[in-house]
Amino acid sequence: MENREIGGSGKRCRRRCLLLCAFAVIVIIIAVVVGLVLHKGTQDFKTIFLQRCKEFKDNNCERIWDGFEKAYVNQNSCNVPMEAYDPLLAVAPFKSSNKTMFWSKTKDVVHSFTEKRDCFLTLEDTLLGSVLDGLTWCGKEGSHETLTTGCPGWTQCENNTVRSFWGRVSAAFADIATGNVTVMLNGSIITPFSSDSIFGSIEVKRFDSKRVKNLNILLVMQKNAVTNCTNDSLKELQMVLDKGIKYNCKEVAESQIEECMSQPEKPCESCW
Ligand code: N1C
């Protein structure tokens, strides 16, 4: 009788041990898979980063990656200030240019234009802009990984990894603009100039009349255009613009921009 009881509790104990072991094995497998996925995320992101960087024939790409990663790795991804990217700009500075093109809510038309014609330089034509364009990344406290999913969006927190990057590099790009500066704004929205946008809150404010002589607004007019150069938000733009800079606004049909893309022999100055 006693023996049977001992045998029964022994079996129960073995079953419990087996269950515990199986549970431990599952936990370990999950941890390894999660670790591998995170590591692969960093590797994929870094591979894209270095591939895009090397297209610029820059031998400094590993140093640029190190400077970039330092800004956000092991940080709360809602608490990355713009200055965190200062060391990155120190290793990948912008060169001054007299053909800069800025944009707000017109990204597609601007880039299809600059892809075909060589007369303007946008931030996405520079090393940093081109490497990070269209990517999402962030870090996590206590980890050395670069995450590419689950990163906070623009509505969740202002000082997020991606927004702070665009804010910081946009400021640096505006600082190197000289002479004639062009910006394409969208005539199909009621406020083509928004003081909340990166163009309105950062770039315009960095234009200095010692370097920038003219700001040429190209208001892109689609068939459904809702406004023109008399728009109130454009008056606000003129108010915040450094007084010594000449302001000019032109309404340009999107079809006219497209026509100019397909005529490489036509000088860009006569496009609009
Ligand atoms: O907020 P925006 O436009 O006014 O920013 C555009 C402005 C441009 O002149 C660029 O120089 O700021 C610079 N810039 C980029 O170059 C850029 N590339 C990709 C700002 N943002 C950029 N992105 C992404 O576009 C960024 O992640 C953010 O989500 C948008 C901002 O676009 P917007 O609101 O049309």
PDB file of C-alpha atoms and ligand atoms in Angstrom:
ATOM      1  CA  MET A   1       0.000   0.000   0.000  1.00  0.00           C
ATOM      2  CA  GLU A   2       2.745   2.472   1.088  1.00  0.00           C
ATOM      3  CA  ASN A   3       4.929   1.387  -1.832  1.00  0.00           C
ATOM      4  CA  ARG A   4       2.092   2.070  -4.265  1.00  0.00           C
ATOM      5  CA  GLU A   5       1.677   5.566  -2.771  1.00  0.00           C
ATOM      6  CA  ILE A   6       5.395   6.246  -3.073  1.00  0.00           C
ATOM      7  CA  GLY A   7       5.311   4.960  -6.674  1.00  0.00           C
ATOM      8  CA  GLY A   8       2.300   7.243  -7.461  1.00  0.00           C
ATOM      9  CA  SER A   9       3.897  10.392  -6.038  1.00  0.00           C
ATOM     10  CA  GLY A  10       7.177   9.531  -7.829  1.00  0.00           C
ATOM     11  CA  LYS A  11       5.310   9.365 -11.163  1.00  0.00           C
ATOM     12  CA  ARG A  12       3.549  12.659 -10.424  1.00  0.00           C
ATOM     13  CA  CYS A  13       6.887  14.271  -9.594  1.00  0.00           C
ATOM     14  CA  ARG A  14       8.448  12.963 -12.821  1.00  0.00           C
ATOM     15  CA  ARG A  15       5.493  14.282 -14.849  1.00  0.00           C
ATOM     16  CA  ARG A  16       5.820  17.684 -13.168  1.00  0.00           C
ATOM     17  CA  CYS A  17       9.574  17.689 -13.855  1.00  0.00           C
ATOM     18  CA  LEU A  18       8.958  16.788 -17.513  1.00  0.00           C
ATOM     19  CA  LEU A  19       6.384  19.609 -17.810  1.00  0.00           C
ATOM     20  CA  LEU A  20       8.791  22.083 -16.211  1.00  0.00           C
ATOM     21  CA  CYS A  21      11.618  20.984 -18.512  1.00  0.00           C
ATOM     22  CA  ALA A  22       9.374  21.279 -21.598  1.00  0.00           C
ATOM     23  CA  PHE A  23       8.309  24.756 -20.455  1.00  0.00           C
ATOM     24  CA  ALA A  24      11.932  25.817 -19.914  1.00  0.00           C
ATOM     25  CA  VAL A  25      12.897  24.511 -23.377  1.00  0.00           C
ATOM     26  CA  ILE A  26      10.007  26.446 -24.998  1.00  0.00           C
ATOM     27  CA  VAL A  27      11.012  29.653 -23.161  1.00  0.00           C
ATOM     28  CA  ILE A  28      14.631  29.228 -24.304  1.00  0.00           C
ATOM     29  CA  ILE A  29      13.558  28.595 -27.927  1.00  0.00           C
ATOM     30  CA  ILE A  30      11.326  31.716 -27.890  1.00  0.00           C
ATOM     31  CA  ALA A  31      14.164  33.824 -26.417  1.00  0.00           C
ATOM     32  CA  VAL A  32      16.624  32.573 -29.051  1.00  0.00           C
ATOM     33  CA  VAL A  33      14.138  33.213 -31.908  1.00  0.00           C
ATOM     34  CA  VAL A  34      13.356  36.725 -30.619  1.00  0.00           C
ATOM     35  CA  GLY A  35      17.096  37.404 -30.261  1.00  0.00           C
ATOM     36  CA  LEU A  36      17.774  36.184 -33.790  1.00  0.00           C
ATOM     37  CA  VAL A  37      14.891  38.212 -35.261  1.00  0.00           C
ATOM     38  CA  LEU A  38      16.099  41.397 -33.500  1.00  0.00           C
ATOM     39  CA  HIS A  39      19.661  40.759 -34.579  1.00  0.00           C
ATOM     40  CA  LYS A  40      18.506  40.121 -38.153  1.00  0.00           C
ATOM     41  CA  GLY A  41      16.521  43.414 -38.017  1.00  0.00           C
ATOM     42  CA  THR A  42      19.719  45.297 -37.141  1.00  0.00           C
ATOM     43  CA  GLN A  43      21.703  43.397 -39.779  1.00  0.00           C
ATOM     44  CA  ASP A  44      19.115  44.051 -42.541  1.00  0.00           C
ATOM     45  CA  PHE A  45      18.903  47.726 -41.621  1.00  0.00           C
ATOM     46  CA  LYS A  46      22.677  48.092 -41.449  1.00  0.00           C
ATOM     47  CA  THR A  47      23.064  46.292 -44.783  1.00  0.00           C
ATOM     48  CA  ILE A  48      20.661  48.705 -46.483  1.00  0.00           C
ATOM     49  CA  PHE A  49      22.388  51.644 -44.775  1.00  0.00           C
ATOM     50  CA  LEU A  50      25.866  50.593 -45.934  1.00  0.00           C
ATOM     51  CA  GLN A  51      24.715  49.614 -49.438  1.00  0.00           C
ATOM     52  CA  ARG A  52      23.054  52.994 -49.991  1.00  0.00           C
ATOM     53  CA  CYS A  53      26.001  54.814 -48.411  1.00  0.00           C
ATOM     54  CA  LYS A  54      28.558  53.091 -50.656  1.00  0.00           C
ATOM     55  CA  GLU A  55      26.652  54.264 -53.741  1.00  0.00           C
ATOM     56  CA  PHE A  56      28.034  57.680 -52.807  1.00  0.00           C
ATOM     57  CA  LYS A  57      31.585  56.309 -53.139  1.00  0.00           C
ATOM     58  CA  ASP A  58      32.201  57.346 -49.551  1.00  0.00           C
ATOM     59  CA  ASN A  59      34.926  55.383 -47.784  1.00  0.00           C
ATOM     60  CA  ASN A  60      33.686  56.564 -44.434  1.00  0.00           C
ATOM     61  CA  CYS A  61      30.481  54.494 -44.363  1.00  0.00           C
ATOM     62  CA  GLU A  62      31.382  52.398 -41.295  1.00  0.00           C
ATOM     63  CA  ARG A  63      32.225  55.573 -39.339  1.00  0.00           C
ATOM     64  CA  ILE A  64      29.015  57.200 -40.552  1.00  0.00           C
ATOM     65  CA  TRP A  65      27.076  54.119 -39.357  1.00  0.00           C
ATOM     66  CA  ASP A  66      28.757  54.338 -35.931  1.00  0.00           C
ATOM     67  CA  GLY A  67      27.879  58.043 -35.638  1.00  0.00           C
ATOM     68  CA  PHE A  68      24.306  57.350 -36.729  1.00  0.00           C
ATOM     69  CA  GLU A  69      23.740  54.414 -34.384  1.00  0.00           C
ATOM     70  CA  LYS A  70      25.087  56.320 -31.370  1.00  0.00           C
ATOM     71  CA  ALA A  71      22.177  58.775 -31.647  1.00  0.00           C
ATOM     72  CA  TYR A  72      19.455  56.274 -30.715  1.00  0.00           C
ATOM     73  CA  VAL A  73      20.838  52.881 -29.627  1.00  0.00           C
ATOM     74  CA  ASN A  74      20.015  51.981 -26.000  1.00  0.00           C
ATOM     75  CA  GLN A  75      17.740  55.074 -25.771  1.00  0.00           C
ATOM     76  CA  ASN A  76      14.065  55.584 -25.112  1.00  0.00           C
ATOM     77  CA  SER A  77      12.782  56.012 -28.686  1.00  0.00           C
ATOM     78  CA  CYS A  78      10.443  58.848 -27.622  1.00  0.00           C
ATOM     79  CA  ASN A  79      13.276  60.792 -26.094  1.00  0.00           C
ATOM     80  CA  VAL A  80      15.872  61.275 -28.813  1.00  0.00           C
ATOM     81  CA  PRO A  81      16.591  65.007 -29.182  1.00  0.00           C
ATOM     82  CA  MET A  82      17.672  66.473 -32.525  1.00  0.00           C
ATOM     83  CA  GLU A  83      21.141  67.177 -31.071  1.00  0.00           C
ATOM     84  CA  ALA A  84      21.672  63.426 -30.691  1.00  0.00           C
ATOM     85  CA  TYR A  85      22.480  63.467 -34.424  1.00  0.00           C
ATOM     86  CA  ASP A  86      25.205  66.162 -34.102  1.00  0.00           C
ATOM     87  CA  PRO A  87      28.054  63.591 -34.079  1.00  0.00           C
ATOM     88  CA  LEU A  88      26.572  62.072 -37.259  1.00  0.00           C
ATOM     89  CA  LEU A  89      26.641  65.447 -39.010  1.00  0.00           C
ATOM     90  CA  ALA A  90      30.234  65.897 -37.897  1.00  0.00           C
ATOM     91  CA  VAL A  91      31.283  62.769 -39.822  1.00  0.00           C
ATOM     92  CA  ALA A  92      28.955  63.383 -42.816  1.00  0.00           C
ATOM     93  CA  PRO A  93      28.673  67.168 -43.258  1.00  0.00           C
ATOM     94  CA  PHE A  94      26.811  68.862 -46.151  1.00  0.00           C
ATOM     95  CA  LYS A  95      28.610  70.940 -48.770  1.00  0.00           C
ATOM     96  CA  SER A  96      27.269  74.404 -49.505  1.00  0.00           C
ATOM     97  CA  SER A  97      25.021  74.597 -52.621  1.00  0.00           C
ATOM     98  CA  ASN A  98      23.382  77.341 -54.701  1.00  0.00           C
ATOM     99  CA  LYS A  99      20.761  75.032 -56.234  1.00  0.00           C
ATOM    100  CA  THR A 100      18.917  73.708 -53.185  1.00  0.00           C
ATOM    101  CA  MET A 101      15.297  72.619 -53.538  1.00  0.00           C
ATOM    102  CA  PHE A 102      13.002  72.292 -50.513  1.00  0.00           C
ATOM    103  CA  TRP A 103       9.495  70.862 -50.423  1.00  0.00           C
ATOM    104  CA  SER A 104       6.478  70.296 -48.226  1.00  0.00           C
ATOM    105  CA  LYS A 105       3.647  67.868 -49.096  1.00  0.00           C
ATOM    106  CA  THR A 106       5.035  67.616 -52.637  1.00  0.00           C
ATOM    107  CA  LYS A 107       7.641  64.887 -52.143  1.00  0.00           C
ATOM    108  CA  ASP A 108       6.639  62.737 -55.132  1.00  0.00           C
ATOM    109  CA  VAL A 109       6.536  65.465 -57.766  1.00  0.00           C
ATOM    110  CA  VAL A 110       9.792  67.017 -56.524  1.00  0.00           C
ATOM    111  CA  HIS A 111      11.670  63.744 -56.621  1.00  0.00           C
ATOM    112  CA  SER A 112      10.330  62.605 -59.960  1.00  0.00           C
ATOM    113  CA  PHE A 113      11.590  65.958 -61.252  1.00  0.00           C
ATOM    114  CA  THR A 114      15.053  65.770 -59.651  1.00  0.00           C
ATOM    115  CA  GLU A 115      15.436  62.142 -60.807  1.00  0.00           C
ATOM    116  CA  LYS A 116      15.215  63.288 -64.431  1.00  0.00           C
ATOM    117  CA  ARG A 117      16.796  66.755 -64.261  1.00  0.00           C
ATOM    118  CA  ASP A 118      20.039  67.734 -62.604  1.00  0.00           C
ATOM    119  CA  CYS A 119      19.340  71.397 -61.863  1.00  0.00           C
ATOM    120  CA  PHE A 120      18.298  71.127 -58.193  1.00  0.00           C
ATOM    121  CA  LEU A 121      19.661  69.498 -55.058  1.00  0.00           C
ATOM    122  CA  THR A 122      17.184  68.100 -52.517  1.00  0.00           C
ATOM    123  CA  LEU A 123      18.093  66.616 -49.150  1.00  0.00           C
ATOM    124  CA  GLU A 124      17.406  63.149 -50.610  1.00  0.00           C
ATOM    125  CA  ASP A 125      20.162  63.755 -53.182  1.00  0.00           C
ATOM    126  CA  THR A 126      22.740  64.032 -50.391  1.00  0.00           C
ATOM    127  CA  LEU A 127      24.347  61.040 -48.690  1.00  0.00           C
ATOM    128  CA  LEU A 128      22.399  61.196 -45.404  1.00  0.00           C
ATOM    129  CA  GLY A 129      19.044  62.028 -47.010  1.00  0.00           C
ATOM    130  CA  SER A 130      19.364  59.297 -49.596  1.00  0.00           C
ATOM    131  CA  VAL A 131      20.532  56.632 -47.112  1.00  0.00           C
ATOM    132  CA  LEU A 132      17.654  57.157 -44.648  1.00  0.00           C
ATOM    133  CA  ASP A 133      14.847  58.106 -47.050  1.00  0.00           C
ATOM    134  CA  GLY A 134      11.778  55.923 -46.520  1.00  0.00           C
ATOM    135  CA  LEU A 135      13.293  53.977 -43.576  1.00  0.00           C
ATOM    136  CA  THR A 136      12.029  53.580 -39.999  1.00  0.00           C
ATOM    137  CA  TRP A 137      14.336  52.815 -37.110  1.00  0.00           C
ATOM    138  CA  CYS A 138      14.596  53.138 -33.341  1.00  0.00           C
ATOM    139  CA  GLY A 139      16.411  51.718 -30.341  1.00  0.00           C
ATOM    140  CA  LYS A 140      15.342  50.402 -26.958  1.00  0.00           C
ATOM    141  CA  GLU A 141      16.705  50.970 -23.457  1.00  0.00           C
ATOM    142  CA  GLY A 142      18.887  48.079 -22.354  1.00  0.00           C
ATOM    143  CA  SER A 143      19.458  46.824 -25.906  1.00  0.00           C
ATOM    144  CA  HIS A 144      22.066  47.410 -28.582  1.00  0.00           C
ATOM    145  CA  GLU A 145      19.719  46.526 -31.418  1.00  0.00           C
ATOM    146  CA  THR A 146      18.233  48.696 -34.142  1.00  0.00           C
ATOM    147  CA  LEU A 147      14.511  47.995 -34.340  1.00  0.00           C
ATOM    148  CA  THR A 148      12.574  48.569 -37.536  1.00  0.00           C
ATOM    149  CA  THR A 149       9.088  47.733 -36.285  1.00  0.00           C
ATOM    150  CA  GLY A 150       7.087  49.011 -33.323  1.00  0.00           C
ATOM    151  CA  CYS A 151       8.858  52.394 -33.436  1.00  0.00           C
ATOM    152  CA  PRO A 152       6.774  55.367 -32.209  1.00  0.00           C
ATOM    153  CA  GLY A 153       5.107  57.430 -34.935  1.00  0.00           C
ATOM    154  CA  TRP A 154       4.946  61.221 -35.362  1.00  0.00           C
ATOM    155  CA  THR A 155       1.641  61.403 -33.510  1.00  0.00           C
ATOM    156  CA  GLN A 156       2.859  59.394 -30.497  1.00  0.00           C
ATOM    157  CA  CYS A 157       5.737  61.629 -29.453  1.00  0.00           C
ATOM    158  CA  GLU A 158       7.586  64.567 -30.939  1.00  0.00           C
ATOM    159  CA  ASN A 159      11.148  63.615 -30.001  1.00  0.00           C
ATOM    160  CA  ASN A 160      11.008  60.282 -31.779  1.00  0.00           C
ATOM    161  CA  THR A 161      14.085  58.786 -33.458  1.00  0.00           C
ATOM    162  CA  VAL A 162      12.975  59.403 -37.063  1.00  0.00           C
ATOM    163  CA  ARG A 163      11.452  62.860 -36.644  1.00  0.00           C
ATOM    164  CA  SER A 164      14.497  64.143 -34.756  1.00  0.00           C
ATOM    165  CA  PHE A 165      16.724  62.838 -37.543  1.00  0.00           C
ATOM    166  CA  TRP A 166      14.787  64.703 -40.283  1.00  0.00           C
ATOM    167  CA  GLY A 167      14.593  67.798 -38.083  1.00  0.00           C
ATOM    168  CA  ARG A 168      18.345  67.853 -37.488  1.00  0.00           C
ATOM    169  CA  VAL A 169      19.469  67.073 -41.049  1.00  0.00           C
ATOM    170  CA  SER A 170      16.885  69.502 -42.498  1.00  0.00           C
ATOM    171  CA  ALA A 171      18.321  72.278 -40.305  1.00  0.00           C
ATOM    172  CA  ALA A 172      21.846  71.443 -41.504  1.00  0.00           C
ATOM    173  CA  PHE A 173      20.663  71.327 -45.126  1.00  0.00           C
ATOM    174  CA  ALA A 174      18.980  74.751 -44.803  1.00  0.00           C
ATOM    175  CA  ASP A 175      22.230  76.117 -43.321  1.00  0.00           C
ATOM    176  CA  ILE A 176      24.218  75.263 -46.460  1.00  0.00           C
ATOM    177  CA  ALA A 177      21.706  76.873 -48.899  1.00  0.00           C
ATOM    178  CA  THR A 178      23.054  79.931 -50.719  1.00  0.00           C
ATOM    179  CA  GLY A 179      21.842  82.299 -53.475  1.00  0.00           C
ATOM    180  CA  ASN A 180      18.586  81.222 -55.109  1.00  0.00           C
ATOM    181  CA  VAL A 181      16.531  78.814 -53.036  1.00  0.00           C
ATOM    182  CA  THR A 182      13.465  77.042 -54.449  1.00  0.00           C
ATOM    183  CA  VAL A 183      10.621  75.328 -52.609  1.00  0.00           C
ATOM    184  CA  MET A 184       7.718  73.373 -54.066  1.00  0.00           C
ATOM    185  CA  LEU A 185       4.506  73.707 -52.072  1.00  0.00           C
ATOM    186  CA  ASN A 186       1.176  72.005 -52.684  1.00  0.00           C
ATOM    187  CA  GLY A 187      -1.682  74.068 -54.203  1.00  0.00           C
ATOM    188  CA  SER A 188      -4.180  71.263 -53.596  1.00  0.00           C
ATOM    189  CA  ILE A 189      -4.316  71.784 -49.819  1.00  0.00           C
ATOM    190  CA  ILE A 190      -5.752  74.772 -47.993  1.00  0.00           C
ATOM    191  CA  THR A 191      -2.539  75.601 -46.096  1.00  0.00           C
ATOM    192  CA  PRO A 192       0.375  75.050 -48.515  1.00  0.00           C
ATOM    193  CA  PHE A 193       2.695  76.550 -45.889  1.00  0.00           C
ATOM    194  CA  SER A 194       2.294  74.946 -42.482  1.00  0.00           C
ATOM    195  CA  SER A 195       4.251  76.252 -39.509  1.00  0.00           C
ATOM    196  CA  ASP A 196       4.109  72.715 -38.038  1.00  0.00           C
ATOM    197  CA  SER A 197       5.895  71.122 -40.986  1.00  0.00           C
ATOM    198  CA  ILE A 198       9.670  70.644 -41.048  1.00  0.00           C
ATOM    199  CA  PHE A 199       9.879  73.190 -43.842  1.00  0.00           C
ATOM    200  CA  GLY A 200       7.836  75.739 -41.848  1.00  0.00           C
ATOM    201  CA  SER A 201       9.188  75.097 -38.380  1.00  0.00           C
ATOM    202  CA  ILE A 202      12.858  74.500 -39.157  1.00  0.00           C
ATOM    203  CA  GLU A 203      14.118  75.183 -42.680  1.00  0.00           C
ATOM    204  CA  VAL A 204      12.561  78.600 -43.396  1.00  0.00           C
ATOM    205  CA  LYS A 205      13.816  79.894 -40.062  1.00  0.00           C
ATOM    206  CA  ARG A 206      17.399  78.888 -40.845  1.00  0.00           C
ATOM    207  CA  PHE A 207      17.599  80.830 -44.153  1.00  0.00           C
ATOM    208  CA  ASP A 208      19.901  83.761 -43.499  1.00  0.00           C
ATOM    209  CA  SER A 209      19.964  86.792 -45.826  1.00  0.00           C
ATOM    210  CA  LYS A 210      23.764  86.849 -45.646  1.00  0.00           C
ATOM    211  CA  ARG A 211      23.734  83.671 -47.720  1.00  0.00           C
ATOM    212  CA  VAL A 212      20.249  83.287 -49.247  1.00  0.00           C
ATOM    213  CA  LYS A 213      19.223  86.031 -51.720  1.00  0.00           C
ATOM    214  CA  ASN A 214      15.881  84.786 -53.115  1.00  0.00           C
ATOM    215  CA  LEU A 215      13.225  82.330 -52.003  1.00  0.00           C
ATOM    216  CA  ASN A 216      11.224  81.130 -55.011  1.00  0.00           C
ATOM    217  CA  ILE A 217       7.963  79.409 -54.147  1.00  0.00           C
ATOM    218  CA  LEU A 218       6.611  77.085 -56.804  1.00  0.00           C
ATOM    219  CA  LEU A 219       2.993  76.394 -55.944  1.00  0.00           C
ATOM    220  CA  VAL A 220       2.205  73.104 -57.674  1.00  0.00           C
ATOM    221  CA  MET A 221      -1.282  73.285 -59.189  1.00  0.00           C
ATOM    222  CA  GLN A 222      -3.085  70.032 -59.933  1.00  0.00           C
ATOM    223  CA  LYS A 223      -6.530  69.878 -61.546  1.00  0.00           C
ATOM    224  CA  ASN A 224      -8.069  69.918 -58.055  1.00  0.00           C
ATOM    225  CA  ALA A 225      -6.057  72.970 -56.882  1.00  0.00           C
ATOM    226  CA  VAL A 226      -7.849  74.828 -54.079  1.00  0.00           C
ATOM    227  CA  THR A 227      -5.696  77.930 -53.730  1.00  0.00           C
ATOM    228  CA  ASN A 228      -3.143  80.241 -55.344  1.00  0.00           C
ATOM    229  CA  CYS A 229      -0.223  82.533 -54.457  1.00  0.00           C
ATOM    230  CA  THR A 230      -2.516  84.877 -52.483  1.00  0.00           C
ATOM    231  CA  ASN A 231      -3.071  82.142 -49.850  1.00  0.00           C
ATOM    232  CA  ASP A 232      -2.935  83.432 -46.234  1.00  0.00           C
ATOM    233  CA  SER A 233      -0.415  80.819 -45.149  1.00  0.00           C
ATOM    234  CA  LEU A 234       2.032  82.220 -47.726  1.00  0.00           C
ATOM    235  CA  LYS A 235       1.684  85.639 -46.089  1.00  0.00           C
ATOM    236  CA  GLU A 236       2.671  83.978 -42.830  1.00  0.00           C
ATOM    237  CA  LEU A 237       5.713  82.521 -44.602  1.00  0.00           C
ATOM    238  CA  GLN A 238       6.800  86.007 -45.719  1.00  0.00           C
ATOM    239  CA  MET A 239       6.484  87.232 -42.129  1.00  0.00           C
ATOM    240  CA  VAL A 240       8.841  84.603 -40.745  1.00  0.00           C
ATOM    241  CA  LEU A 241      11.345  84.903 -43.588  1.00  0.00           C
ATOM    242  CA  ASP A 242      14.535  86.872 -42.866  1.00  0.00           C
ATOM    243  CA  LYS A 243      13.822  90.409 -44.121  1.00  0.00           C
ATOM    244  CA  GLY A 244      16.771  90.663 -46.530  1.00  0.00           C
ATOM    245  CA  ILE A 245      15.589  87.656 -48.593  1.00  0.00           C
ATOM    246  CA  LYS A 246      13.494  88.421 -51.709  1.00  0.00           C
ATOM    247  CA  TYR A 247      10.282  86.421 -51.844  1.00  0.00           C
ATOM    248  CA  ASN A 248       8.628  85.307 -55.042  1.00  0.00           C
ATOM    249  CA  CYS A 249       5.676  82.949 -55.684  1.00  0.00           C
ATOM    250  CA  LYS A 250       4.641  81.306 -58.939  1.00  0.00           C
ATOM    251  CA  GLU A 251       1.716  78.977 -59.640  1.00  0.00           C
ATOM    252  CA  VAL A 252       2.935  76.120 -61.812  1.00  0.00           C
ATOM    253  CA  ALA A 253       0.714  73.409 -63.308  1.00  0.00           C
ATOM    254  CA  GLU A 254       1.910  69.908 -62.448  1.00  0.00           C
ATOM    255  CA  SER A 255       1.618  69.061 -66.155  1.00  0.00           C
ATOM    256  CA  GLN A 256       4.126  71.836 -66.908  1.00  0.00           C
ATOM    257  CA  ILE A 257       6.604  70.300 -64.457  1.00  0.00           C
ATOM    258  CA  GLU A 258       6.082  66.890 -66.058  1.00  0.00           C
ATOM    259  CA  GLU A 259       6.591  68.351 -69.522  1.00  0.00           C
ATOM    260  CA  CYS A 260       9.906  69.844 -68.437  1.00  0.00           C
ATOM    261  CA  MET A 261      11.073  66.478 -67.040  1.00  0.00           C
ATOM    262  CA  SER A 262      10.745  64.972 -70.487  1.00  0.00           C
ATOM    263  CA  GLN A 263      12.718  67.748 -72.218  1.00  0.00           C
ATOM    264  CA  PRO A 264      16.283  67.368 -70.930  1.00  0.00           C
ATOM    265  CA  GLU A 265      17.588  69.830 -73.533  1.00  0.00           C
ATOM    266  CA  LYS A 266      15.394  72.655 -72.154  1.00  0.00           C
ATOM    267  CA  PRO A 267      17.206  74.807 -69.527  1.00  0.00           C
ATOM    268  CA  CYS A 268      15.485  74.453 -66.157  1.00  0.00           C
ATOM    269  CA  GLU A 269      15.187  78.262 -65.768  1.00  0.00           C
ATOM    270  CA  SER A 270      12.714  78.284 -68.665  1.00  0.00           C
ATOM    271  CA  CYS A 271      10.605  75.436 -67.220  1.00  0.00           C
ATOM    272  CA  TRP A 272       8.277  77.841 -65.406  1.00  0.00           C
TER     273      TRP A 272
HETATM  274  O1  N1C B   1       7.486  68.265 -42.891  1.00  0.00           O
HETATM  275  P1  N1C B   1       7.832  68.661 -44.285  1.00  0.00           P
HETATM  276  O2  N1C B   1       7.114  67.832 -45.368  1.00  0.00           O
HETATM  277  O3  N1C B   1       7.646  70.111 -44.619  1.00  0.00           O
HETATM  278  O4  N1C B   1       9.373  68.289 -44.565  1.00  0.00           O
HETATM  279  C1  N1C B   1       9.951  68.493 -45.810  1.00  0.00           C
HETATM  280  C2  N1C B   1      11.215  69.309 -45.729  1.00  0.00           C
HETATM  281  C3  N1C B   1      11.963  69.223 -47.060  1.00  0.00           C
HETATM  282  O5  N1C B   1      12.242  70.522 -47.562  1.00  0.00           O
HETATM  283  C4  N1C B   1      13.196  68.385 -46.785  1.00  0.00           C
HETATM  284  O6  N1C B   1      14.391  69.174 -46.941  1.00  0.00           O
HETATM  285  O7  N1C B   1      12.083  68.778 -44.747  1.00  0.00           O
HETATM  286  C5  N1C B   1      13.100  67.949 -45.323  1.00  0.00           C
HETATM  287  N1  N1C B   1      12.666  66.531 -45.144  1.00  0.00           N
HETATM  288  C6  N1C B   1      13.173  65.496 -45.922  1.00  0.00           C
HETATM  289  O8  N1C B   1      14.081  65.678 -46.743  1.00  0.00           O
HETATM  290  C7  N1C B   1      12.566  64.231 -45.798  1.00  0.00           C
HETATM  291  N2  N1C B   1      12.728  63.068 -46.489  1.00  0.00           N
HETATM  292  C8  N1C B   1      11.820  62.211 -46.054  1.00  0.00           C
HETATM  293  C9  N1C B   1      11.706  66.240 -44.175  1.00  0.00           C
HETATM  294  N3  N1C B   1      11.122  65.073 -44.058  1.00  0.00           N
HETATM  295  C10 N1C B   1      11.531  64.059 -44.891  1.00  0.00           C
HETATM  296  N4  N1C B   1      11.097  62.810 -45.085  1.00  0.00           N
HETATM  297  C11 N1C B   1       9.912  62.225 -44.488  1.00  0.00           C
HETATM  298  O9  N1C B   1       8.830  63.030 -45.044  1.00  0.00           O
HETATM  299  C12 N1C B   1       9.824  62.386 -43.006  1.00  0.00           C
HETATM  300  O10 N1C B   1       9.879  61.135 -42.379  1.00  0.00           O
HETATM  301  C13 N1C B   1       8.446  62.952 -42.795  1.00  0.00           C
HETATM  302  O11 N1C B   1       7.548  61.931 -42.396  1.00  0.00           O
HETATM  303  C14 N1C B   1       7.900  63.434 -44.060  1.00  0.00           C
HETATM  304  C15 N1C B   1       7.718  64.962 -44.034  1.00  0.00           C
HETATM  305  O12 N1C B   1       7.105  65.367 -45.197  1.00  0.00           O
HETATM  306  P2  N1C B   1       6.148  66.626 -45.350  1.00  0.00           P
HETATM  307  O13 N1C B   1       5.171  66.733 -44.205  1.00  0.00           O
HETATM  308  O14 N1C B   1       5.564  66.551 -46.735  1.00  0.00           O
END
